[in-house]
Short mmCIF file of C-alpha atoms in Angstrom, two decimals:
data_model
loop_
_atom_site.label_atom_id
_atom_site.label_comp_id
_atom_site.label_asym_id
_atom_site.label_seq_id
_atom_site.Cartn_x
_atom_site.Cartn_y
_atom_site.Cartn_z
CA MET A 1 -6.15 -28.26 -73.61
CA SER A 2 -7.37 -31.17 -75.83
CA SER A 3 -6.59 -31.03 -79.43
CA SER A 4 -10.13 -29.91 -80.27
CA GLU A 5 -9.60 -27.01 -77.93
CA GLU A 6 -6.31 -25.73 -79.34
CA VAL A 7 -6.41 -21.97 -79.81
CA GLY A 8 -4.36 -20.21 -82.41
CA GLY A 9 -1.59 -21.82 -84.23
CA GLY A 10 1.12 -20.03 -82.14
CA GLY A 11 3.13 -19.97 -85.33
CA GLY A 12 6.18 -20.68 -83.35
CA GLY A 13 5.20 -17.84 -81.22
CA GLY A 14 8.76 -16.71 -80.54
CA GLY A 15 8.09 -13.09 -81.37
CA ARG A 16 5.34 -10.86 -82.43
CA ARG A 17 4.80 -11.08 -86.12
CA ARG A 18 5.09 -7.69 -87.82
CA ARG A 19 2.36 -6.88 -90.16
CA ARG A 20 1.37 -3.74 -92.05
CA ARG A 21 -0.88 -1.44 -90.15
CA GLY A 22 -2.49 0.01 -93.41
CA GLY A 23 -4.04 -1.31 -96.61
CA GLY A 24 -6.16 -4.30 -97.28
CA ASN A 25 -8.26 -5.98 -94.58
CA ASN A 26 -5.74 -5.13 -91.83
CA GLY A 27 -6.57 -1.51 -92.32
CA VAL A 28 -10.14 -2.31 -91.45
CA TRP A 29 -9.31 -4.37 -88.36
CA PRO A 30 -5.98 -3.03 -86.93
CA GLU A 31 -3.89 -5.60 -84.98
CA PRO A 32 -4.16 -3.81 -81.61
CA PHE A 33 -7.98 -3.65 -81.75
CA LEU A 34 -8.21 -7.23 -82.53
CA GLU A 35 -5.80 -8.19 -79.68
CA ALA A 36 -7.73 -6.11 -77.22
CA LEU A 37 -11.06 -7.81 -78.49
CA ALA A 38 -9.52 -11.16 -78.03
CA THR A 39 -8.22 -10.47 -74.68
CA GLN A 40 -11.66 -9.03 -73.42
CA MET A 41 -13.61 -11.92 -75.01
CA ALA A 42 -11.42 -14.48 -73.16
CA ILE A 43 -11.59 -12.61 -69.84
CA ASN A 44 -15.31 -12.31 -70.12
CA ALA A 45 -15.65 -16.07 -70.77
CA SER A 46 -13.24 -16.81 -67.85
CA SER A 47 -15.20 -14.66 -65.34
CA SER A 48 -18.70 -15.60 -66.47
CA ILE A 49 -18.15 -19.40 -66.93
CA ASN A 50 -14.78 -20.68 -66.00
CA ARG A 51 -11.27 -20.18 -66.98
CA LEU A 52 -11.32 -23.20 -69.37
CA ALA A 53 -14.21 -21.40 -71.34
CA ALA A 54 -11.68 -18.63 -72.47
CA ALA A 55 -10.17 -21.14 -75.04
CA GLN A 56 -13.44 -21.83 -76.84
CA ALA A 57 -14.22 -18.07 -76.94
CA LEU A 58 -10.60 -17.47 -78.52
CA SER A 59 -11.20 -20.38 -81.03
CA ASN A 60 -14.56 -18.85 -82.15
CA LEU A 61 -12.95 -15.44 -82.75
CA PHE A 62 -10.05 -16.68 -84.71
CA GLN A 63 -12.22 -18.61 -87.04
CA VAL A 64 -14.01 -15.42 -88.24
CA CYS A 65 -11.36 -14.93 -91.14
CA SER A 66 -7.79 -15.16 -91.85
CA THR A 67 -7.05 -11.64 -90.45
CA TRP A 68 -8.53 -12.37 -87.15
CA ARG A 69 -6.77 -15.70 -86.97
CA ALA A 70 -3.40 -13.94 -87.73
CA VAL A 71 -3.88 -12.33 -84.24
CA SER A 72 -3.32 -15.80 -82.69
CA ARG A 73 0.44 -15.49 -83.64
CA SER A 74 0.97 -12.48 -81.32
CA ASP A 75 3.10 -13.67 -78.35
CA LEU A 76 2.11 -10.48 -76.57
CA LEU A 77 -1.57 -11.56 -76.59
CA TRP A 78 -0.66 -15.02 -75.21
CA GLN A 79 1.54 -13.32 -72.49
CA ASN A 80 -1.45 -11.01 -71.47
CA LEU A 81 -3.80 -14.01 -71.49
CA SER A 82 -1.43 -16.23 -69.32
CA ASN A 83 -1.09 -13.43 -66.79
CA ARG A 84 -4.87 -12.56 -66.64
CA ILE A 85 -6.25 -16.03 -66.71
CA TRP A 86 -3.65 -18.31 -65.32
CA ASN A 87 -1.72 -15.81 -63.25
CA ARG A 88 1.55 -16.73 -64.93
CA ARG A 89 4.16 -13.92 -64.95
CA HIS A 90 7.23 -16.04 -65.69
CA LEU A 91 7.80 -17.92 -69.02
CA LEU A 92 8.78 -21.42 -68.29
CA ARG A 93 8.03 -22.85 -71.70
CA PRO A 94 9.42 -21.84 -75.19
CA THR A 95 6.69 -19.35 -75.90
CA TRP A 96 3.83 -17.57 -74.24
CA HIS A 97 1.44 -19.48 -76.35
CA ASP A 98 3.03 -22.84 -75.25
CA GLU A 99 2.69 -21.31 -71.60
CA TYR A 100 -1.04 -20.61 -72.10
CA VAL A 101 -1.80 -24.08 -73.53
CA TYR A 102 0.13 -25.81 -70.76
CA TRP A 103 -1.98 -24.24 -67.87
CA HIS A 104 -5.14 -24.81 -69.82
CA ARG A 105 -4.41 -28.34 -70.06
CA THR A 106 -3.22 -28.56 -66.38
CA SER A 107 -6.44 -26.78 -65.32
CA ASN A 108 -8.48 -29.25 -67.47
CA ASN A 109 -6.77 -32.18 -65.80
CA PHE A 110 -7.60 -30.66 -62.41
CA ARG A 111 -11.27 -30.37 -63.28
CA HIS A 112 -11.36 -34.01 -64.46
CA CYS A 113 -9.47 -35.77 -61.86
CA ARG A 114 -6.51 -36.68 -64.21
CA TYR A 115 -3.28 -36.92 -61.96
CA VAL A 116 -0.26 -38.80 -61.02
CA TYR A 117 -0.02 -39.85 -57.27
CA ARG A 118 3.28 -40.14 -55.56
CA THR A 119 4.66 -40.01 -51.98
CA LEU A 120 7.67 -38.25 -50.49
CA HIS A 121 9.30 -39.25 -47.19
CA PHE A 122 10.87 -36.75 -45.17
CA VAL A 123 14.19 -37.19 -43.28
CA PRO A 124 13.57 -37.32 -39.46
CA ALA A 125 15.66 -35.07 -37.24
CA ASN A 126 17.81 -36.91 -34.80
CA ASN A 127 18.82 -34.19 -32.44
CA ASN A 128 15.55 -32.95 -31.02
CA ASP A 129 13.40 -34.04 -28.27
CA ASP A 130 10.24 -33.30 -30.01
CA ASN A 131 10.61 -36.61 -31.70
CA ASN A 132 9.71 -38.46 -28.56
CA ASP A 133 6.07 -37.68 -29.38
CA GLY A 134 6.46 -37.78 -33.16
CA LEU A 135 7.35 -35.05 -35.59
CA SER A 136 4.29 -33.00 -36.95
CA CYS A 137 4.19 -31.26 -40.10
CA ARG A 138 2.87 -27.69 -39.57
CA ARG A 139 3.11 -26.07 -42.84
CA ILE A 140 3.55 -26.87 -46.65
CA ALA A 141 4.48 -24.64 -49.48
CA LEU A 142 4.99 -25.16 -53.20
CA SER A 143 6.71 -23.23 -55.94
CA ASP A 144 7.12 -24.28 -59.57
CA ARG A 145 9.99 -26.64 -58.87
CA HIS A 146 10.17 -27.07 -55.08
CA LEU A 147 8.22 -28.19 -52.09
CA ALA A 148 8.97 -27.21 -48.46
CA ALA A 149 7.56 -28.75 -45.49
CA GLY A 150 7.98 -27.18 -41.98
CA PHE A 151 7.81 -29.20 -38.66
CA SER A 152 7.10 -28.90 -35.08
CA ASP A 153 10.80 -29.08 -34.20
CA GLY A 154 11.59 -25.83 -36.34
CA SER A 155 13.02 -27.83 -39.27
CA VAL A 156 12.13 -27.19 -42.88
CA GLN A 157 12.71 -29.84 -45.52
CA LEU A 158 13.06 -28.97 -49.11
CA PHE A 159 12.39 -31.15 -52.04
CA HIS A 160 12.92 -31.05 -55.84
CA LEU A 161 9.47 -31.48 -57.43
CA PRO A 162 10.53 -32.96 -60.81
CA SER A 163 12.69 -35.62 -59.32
CA ARG A 164 10.99 -35.85 -55.91
CA ALA A 165 14.52 -35.74 -54.40
CA HIS A 166 15.19 -34.44 -50.86
CA LEU A 167 17.54 -31.51 -51.19
CA SER A 168 18.24 -30.13 -47.79
CA THR A 169 16.96 -29.85 -44.12
CA TYR A 170 17.13 -26.50 -42.63
CA HIS A 171 17.21 -25.82 -38.85
CA PRO A 172 16.81 -22.29 -37.19
CA GLN A 173 19.67 -20.61 -35.24
CA GLN A 174 19.56 -21.96 -31.68
CA ARG A 175 18.18 -19.65 -28.88
CA ASP A 176 16.60 -19.90 -25.50
CA ARG A 177 13.11 -21.71 -25.87
CA LEU A 178 10.11 -20.20 -24.36
CA GLY A 179 8.00 -23.36 -24.65
CA ARG A 180 8.26 -26.75 -26.07
CA TYR A 181 7.06 -25.78 -29.35
CA SER A 182 8.43 -22.22 -29.62
CA ARG A 183 10.41 -23.26 -32.69
CA ALA A 184 7.56 -24.95 -34.46
CA ILE A 185 7.22 -23.59 -38.03
CA SER A 186 4.25 -21.14 -38.34
CA GLY A 187 4.59 -20.18 -41.96
CA ILE A 188 6.72 -20.57 -45.23
CA ILE A 189 7.21 -18.39 -48.16
CA LEU A 190 8.68 -20.19 -51.17
CA SER A 191 9.97 -19.37 -54.74
CA ASP A 192 12.33 -21.29 -56.90
CA GLU A 193 15.05 -18.95 -55.69
CA LYS A 194 14.41 -18.19 -51.96
CA LEU A 195 12.90 -19.79 -48.93
CA VAL A 196 11.69 -17.85 -46.05
CA PHE A 197 10.22 -19.46 -42.83
CA ALA A 198 8.98 -18.31 -39.52
CA SER A 199 8.48 -20.09 -36.11
CA LEU A 200 6.04 -19.48 -33.24
CA ASP A 201 8.68 -17.44 -31.30
CA GLY A 202 8.75 -14.87 -34.06
CA ASP A 203 12.13 -15.66 -35.67
CA ILE A 204 12.21 -15.38 -39.48
CA HIS A 205 14.93 -17.16 -41.49
CA VAL A 206 16.00 -16.79 -45.00
CA VAL A 207 17.66 -19.43 -47.19
CA VAL A 208 18.84 -18.78 -50.81
CA ILE A 209 18.13 -21.92 -52.69
CA GLY A 210 20.91 -23.31 -54.65
CA GLY A 211 23.35 -21.51 -52.42
CA VAL A 212 26.27 -23.26 -50.48
CA ASP A 213 24.88 -26.21 -48.62
CA ALA A 214 27.06 -25.65 -45.65
CA ASP A 215 25.43 -22.14 -45.11
CA PRO A 216 22.89 -22.04 -42.33
CA PRO A 217 19.70 -20.19 -42.68
CA ARG A 218 20.22 -16.47 -41.92
CA ARG A 219 18.12 -14.97 -39.28
CA ALA A 220 16.46 -11.98 -40.77
CA HIS A 221 14.34 -11.17 -37.73
CA LEU A 222 14.71 -11.94 -34.13
CA GLY A 223 11.33 -12.55 -32.51
CA ASP A 224 10.11 -11.05 -29.22
CA VAL A 225 7.39 -13.32 -27.80
CA VAL A 226 6.98 -11.21 -24.44
CA ASN A 227 6.12 -8.10 -26.39
CA ASP A 228 4.38 -9.42 -29.40
CA GLY A 229 3.06 -12.70 -28.52
CA ALA A 230 3.32 -15.92 -30.59
CA LEU A 231 3.56 -15.75 -34.39
CA VAL A 232 0.71 -17.97 -35.27
CA ASP A 233 0.76 -17.42 -39.18
CA PHE A 234 3.21 -16.03 -41.71
CA THR A 235 3.03 -15.45 -45.33
CA GLY A 236 4.03 -13.05 -48.17
CA ARG A 237 3.99 -11.97 -51.70
CA ASP A 238 6.07 -9.59 -53.83
CA ARG A 239 7.18 -6.95 -51.63
CA TRP A 240 5.39 -8.03 -48.39
CA TRP A 241 5.93 -10.29 -45.36
CA VAL A 242 2.73 -10.45 -43.17
CA GLY A 243 2.92 -12.18 -39.51
CA LEU A 244 -0.37 -12.69 -37.65
CA TYR A 245 0.35 -12.66 -33.81
CA ALA A 246 -1.73 -13.64 -30.70
CA GLY A 247 -0.90 -13.08 -27.18
CA VAL A 248 -0.46 -9.33 -26.76
CA PRO A 249 -3.55 -7.06 -27.41
CA GLY A 250 -3.07 -4.57 -30.24
CA ARG A 251 -0.18 -6.31 -32.04
CA ALA A 252 -1.98 -8.78 -34.20
CA PHE A 253 -0.38 -7.62 -37.49
CA HIS A 254 3.32 -7.22 -38.33
CA VAL A 255 4.21 -6.19 -41.80
CA TRP A 256 7.77 -6.14 -43.37
CA ASN A 257 9.17 -4.79 -46.62
CA SER A 258 10.53 -8.00 -48.07
CA GLU A 259 13.19 -6.32 -49.99
CA THR A 260 14.71 -4.38 -47.06
CA GLU A 261 13.29 -6.76 -44.39
CA GLN A 262 12.42 -3.83 -42.36
CA LEU A 263 9.37 -3.94 -40.04
CA ILE A 264 6.77 -1.32 -41.36
CA PHE A 265 4.10 -1.49 -38.71
CA ALA A 266 2.81 -3.64 -35.92
CA GLU A 267 -0.84 -3.05 -34.79
CA GLY A 268 -4.31 -4.54 -34.98
CA ASP A 269 -6.84 -6.30 -32.60
CA LEU A 270 -7.97 -9.29 -34.68
CA THR A 271 -6.62 -11.85 -32.31
CA ASP A 272 -7.10 -10.03 -29.01
CA PRO A 273 -9.91 -12.59 -27.93
CA GLU A 274 -7.36 -15.46 -28.74
CA ALA A 275 -4.55 -14.12 -26.63
CA VAL A 276 -4.52 -17.04 -24.13
CA THR A 277 -4.64 -19.69 -26.84
CA GLY A 278 -1.78 -17.95 -28.53
CA TRP A 279 0.25 -18.40 -25.55
CA HIS A 280 -0.84 -22.18 -25.27
CA LEU A 281 0.62 -22.78 -28.72
CA LEU A 282 4.10 -22.50 -27.33
CA THR A 283 3.64 -25.37 -25.26
CA GLU A 284 0.96 -27.58 -27.00
CA LEU A 285 -0.22 -28.06 -30.48
CA THR A 286 -3.79 -26.67 -30.22
CA ASP A 287 -6.30 -25.61 -32.96
CA LEU A 288 -5.16 -22.90 -35.24
CA VAL A 289 -5.77 -19.46 -33.95
CA GLY A 290 -5.95 -17.59 -37.27
CA ARG A 291 -4.64 -17.48 -40.88
CA VAL A 292 -3.55 -14.54 -43.16
CA HIS A 293 -3.07 -14.37 -46.95
CA VAL A 294 -1.60 -11.55 -49.17
CA THR A 295 -3.38 -10.54 -52.22
CA ALA A 296 -2.03 -8.98 -55.51
CA ARG A 297 -3.94 -5.82 -54.45
CA ASP A 298 -1.50 -5.20 -51.69
CA THR A 299 -4.02 -6.11 -49.14
CA ALA A 300 -3.84 -8.99 -46.58
CA VAL A 301 -7.02 -10.99 -45.78
CA ALA A 302 -7.03 -12.65 -42.28
CA CYS A 303 -9.41 -14.73 -40.23
CA THR A 304 -10.02 -16.01 -36.67
CA GLY A 305 -12.98 -18.25 -35.83
CA PRO A 306 -15.45 -15.27 -35.25
CA ARG A 307 -13.95 -12.62 -37.57
CA LEU A 308 -12.65 -11.87 -41.15
CA VAL A 309 -10.83 -8.80 -41.91
CA VAL A 310 -9.15 -7.17 -45.17
CA ILE A 311 -6.21 -4.68 -44.25
CA ASP A 312 -4.48 -2.16 -46.48
CA LEU A 313 -0.61 -2.91 -46.43
CA HIS A 314 0.21 0.55 -47.67
CA ASN A 315 -1.57 2.56 -44.99
CA GLN A 316 -0.55 1.16 -41.64
CA GLY A 317 -2.83 -1.82 -41.66
CA LEU A 318 -6.13 0.20 -42.15
CA ILE A 319 -9.08 -1.97 -42.04
CA LEU A 320 -10.78 -1.86 -45.37
CA GLN A 321 -13.39 -4.47 -45.00
CA GLU A 322 -14.62 -6.67 -41.94
CA ARG A 323 -17.16 -9.50 -41.15
CA SER A 324 -18.21 -11.20 -37.98
CA PHE A 325 -19.81 -14.47 -37.62
CA GLN A 326 -22.25 -15.95 -35.18
CA GLN A 327 -21.26 -19.43 -36.52
CA GLU A 328 -17.48 -19.50 -36.19
CA LEU A 329 -15.18 -20.45 -39.04
CA ILE A 330 -12.91 -23.54 -39.07
CA VAL A 331 -9.56 -21.64 -39.27
CA GLY A 332 -7.88 -24.58 -40.89
CA SER A 333 -10.28 -24.47 -43.88
CA PHE A 334 -9.65 -20.80 -44.61
CA GLU A 335 -7.66 -19.97 -47.96
CA ALA A 336 -7.58 -16.94 -50.23
CA THR A 337 -6.38 -15.89 -53.53
CA SER A 338 -6.30 -12.46 -55.06
CA GLU A 339 -9.90 -12.86 -56.29
CA LEU A 340 -11.67 -15.20 -53.72
CA LEU A 341 -11.56 -16.56 -50.41
CA VAL A 342 -13.19 -19.65 -48.90
CA ALA A 343 -13.88 -20.84 -45.33
CA VAL A 344 -16.03 -23.55 -43.83
CA ASP A 345 -18.16 -22.85 -40.65
CA GLY A 346 -19.06 -25.15 -37.84
CA ARG A 347 -22.14 -26.42 -39.61
CA GLY A 348 -20.10 -27.67 -42.54
CA VAL A 349 -21.08 -24.73 -44.86
CA ALA A 350 -18.29 -23.42 -47.01
CA THR A 351 -18.93 -19.93 -48.00
CA VAL A 352 -16.97 -18.19 -50.98
CA ARG A 353 -16.29 -14.40 -50.89
CA ARG A 354 -14.63 -11.87 -53.08
CA THR A 355 -11.39 -10.71 -51.28
CA GLU A 356 -12.00 -7.08 -52.60
CA ASP A 357 -15.26 -6.50 -50.65
CA LEU A 358 -16.02 -9.70 -48.73
CA ASP A 359 -19.32 -10.03 -50.54
CA GLU A 360 -20.61 -13.65 -50.71
CA SER A 361 -20.25 -15.34 -54.24
CA CYS A 362 -21.59 -18.82 -53.39
CA ARG A 363 -21.92 -21.65 -50.93
CA PHE A 364 -21.49 -25.34 -50.79
CA ASN A 365 -21.80 -28.04 -48.18
CA VAL A 366 -18.66 -29.86 -46.90
CA ARG A 367 -20.06 -33.29 -45.81
CA GLY A 368 -18.83 -34.60 -42.45
CA ALA A 369 -17.08 -31.27 -41.48
CA SER A 370 -16.63 -30.71 -37.74
CA ARG A 371 -15.02 -28.19 -35.52
CA ARG A 372 -11.46 -29.66 -35.62
CA GLY A 373 -11.82 -31.87 -38.71
CA VAL A 374 -11.42 -29.67 -41.88
CA VAL A 375 -8.15 -28.66 -43.70
CA GLY A 376 -8.66 -26.74 -46.75
CA SER A 377 -6.71 -24.96 -49.64
CA MET A 378 -7.55 -23.30 -52.82
CA ASN A 379 -5.43 -22.47 -56.11
CA SER A 380 -5.66 -19.33 -58.14
CA SER A 381 -7.20 -21.31 -61.02
CA GLY A 382 -10.41 -21.74 -59.04
CA TYR A 383 -10.32 -25.19 -57.44
CA GLY A 384 -11.05 -25.56 -53.78
CA VAL A 385 -9.78 -28.62 -51.87
CA MET A 386 -11.12 -29.86 -48.54
CA CYS A 387 -9.89 -32.74 -46.46
CA VAL A 388 -12.44 -34.10 -44.11
CA GLY A 389 -11.37 -37.11 -42.22
CA GLU A 390 -9.38 -39.11 -44.68
CA VAL A 391 -11.33 -37.94 -47.79
CA ILE A 392 -9.92 -35.13 -50.00
CA ARG A 393 -12.60 -33.49 -52.13
CA VAL A 394 -12.28 -30.86 -54.82
CA TRP A 395 -14.79 -28.20 -55.74
CA GLU A 396 -14.89 -25.55 -58.58
CA VAL A 397 -15.22 -22.73 -56.07
CA GLU A 398 -16.26 -19.90 -58.39
CA ASN A 399 -19.86 -21.60 -58.60
CA GLY A 400 -19.58 -24.12 -55.77
CA VAL A 401 -19.76 -27.18 -57.93
CA TYR A 402 -18.54 -30.26 -56.44
CA LEU A 403 -16.24 -32.23 -58.82
CA TYR A 404 -14.76 -35.45 -57.29
CA SER A 405 -13.05 -37.05 -54.37
CA LEU A 406 -9.28 -38.25 -54.68
CA ARG A 407 -9.06 -41.96 -54.76
CA GLU A 408 -6.27 -42.19 -52.15
CA ARG A 409 -7.08 -42.39 -48.45
CA ILE A 410 -4.09 -41.09 -46.48
CA GLY A 411 -5.40 -40.99 -42.95
CA GLU A 412 -5.45 -37.75 -40.71
CA VAL A 413 -3.84 -34.66 -42.41
CA ASN A 414 -1.69 -32.37 -40.47
CA ALA A 415 -1.09 -29.81 -43.36
CA MET A 416 -2.13 -29.40 -46.90
CA HIS A 417 -1.77 -27.02 -49.74
CA ALA A 418 -2.80 -26.73 -53.49
CA ASN A 419 -1.33 -24.75 -56.43
CA GLU A 420 -2.25 -24.71 -60.02
CA ARG A 421 -0.60 -28.05 -60.71
CA HIS A 422 -0.29 -29.96 -57.38
CA ILE A 423 -1.98 -30.84 -54.14
CA VAL A 424 0.05 -31.93 -51.32
CA ALA A 425 -0.78 -33.17 -47.92
CA CYS A 426 1.38 -34.49 -45.00
CA SER A 427 -0.52 -37.29 -43.06
CA SER A 428 0.09 -37.99 -39.31
CA ASP A 429 2.31 -41.08 -40.18
CA GLY A 430 4.90 -38.72 -41.65
CA THR A 431 4.29 -39.33 -45.34
CA ILE A 432 3.95 -36.38 -47.84
CA HIS A 433 1.43 -37.14 -50.46
CA LEU A 434 1.71 -35.47 -53.79
CA TRP A 435 -0.91 -35.40 -56.69
CA ASP A 436 0.43 -34.06 -59.87
CA PHE A 437 -2.15 -32.70 -62.35
CA GLY A 438 0.53 -31.24 -64.73
CA ALA A 439 -0.03 -31.48 -68.50
CA GLN A 440 2.07 -34.26 -70.03
#
């Protein structure tokens, strides 16, 4: 947020200022009413224009009079707005007003291509024969303070973002291999406290970040490839872990309670047509079969090339919405947040849809897209990132507006991810590239 866009004074913001509810002007405009009005005006501006527009709407409201400006000192207001507009539920700065301002400025940096570029180099394993053909990064995940990269040999490397230091390399527990790449990482769930990673053979491991370094990852689930197929994608949010499998008919979705680590259900036919490709993943690094994402509505959104579905995680995988496509989707381009999803088809057309009902929101063209050549991601602030060839481009997905291309050319990209502050990509030469848009 630039100095001209600052909203409210914050007034230190450390606690909600107590004011008399009756008498004077405050009796005419009660504080709860003004807080509700300010919240609704900000949300309306965010949804109708973009999230950055919420600041100007708030600034206009606070200038009405001193009574209305006094609402800007309510930390509860800024907490609600940080949650609703920037999807922030944990306070990382001194006050919620500071939190809101930080993410506004970071989003503004994202929109106007202001970043710091750095590289990280992972530590190669020396005990795995996969390195004979080179170690391939399969998945990348970000939290506020950490970055995790998962590789084709089953290892996961953890970095500390503020210092860019390599913290640790984790290897799955050894077991009989059912194919050269059966241990390849197929999904990572990362917070600042916990790392959960899964491999193609269906094993799920858990690491407590900051625990004893000598402790190996704990295997929370033992995979069963013969009965379930290959675990082609794995993700989670809040109380859910969700795995997408291919290889055995009727077993596409597996859902666990993340707190108890108990399997809740296993069913679904989304990947039945891709069963053979699922088996091939165990022996060769082929195209992605499917992707899955969990939303804040306790639903999962998943896609394969010809099909897109939304399932209810509470109700045994009940299909809530479904779309089929004649022009198949490029699975590597698919990304979803709680509000929107985006995917590119074989013609290079990116379609943005609402995750709630799969209705189309807008479209934009991804120049140079091909069947194998698009890797995509999207953050919850509304910025979509697509890598085509060596060029990484950024769009404002809520309206399909193209913003810019990143200056750096990094070669072929194996994996990429974006959150509200960073874009991270791993190139085929083994370099992890990091773009930091954080407010300074």
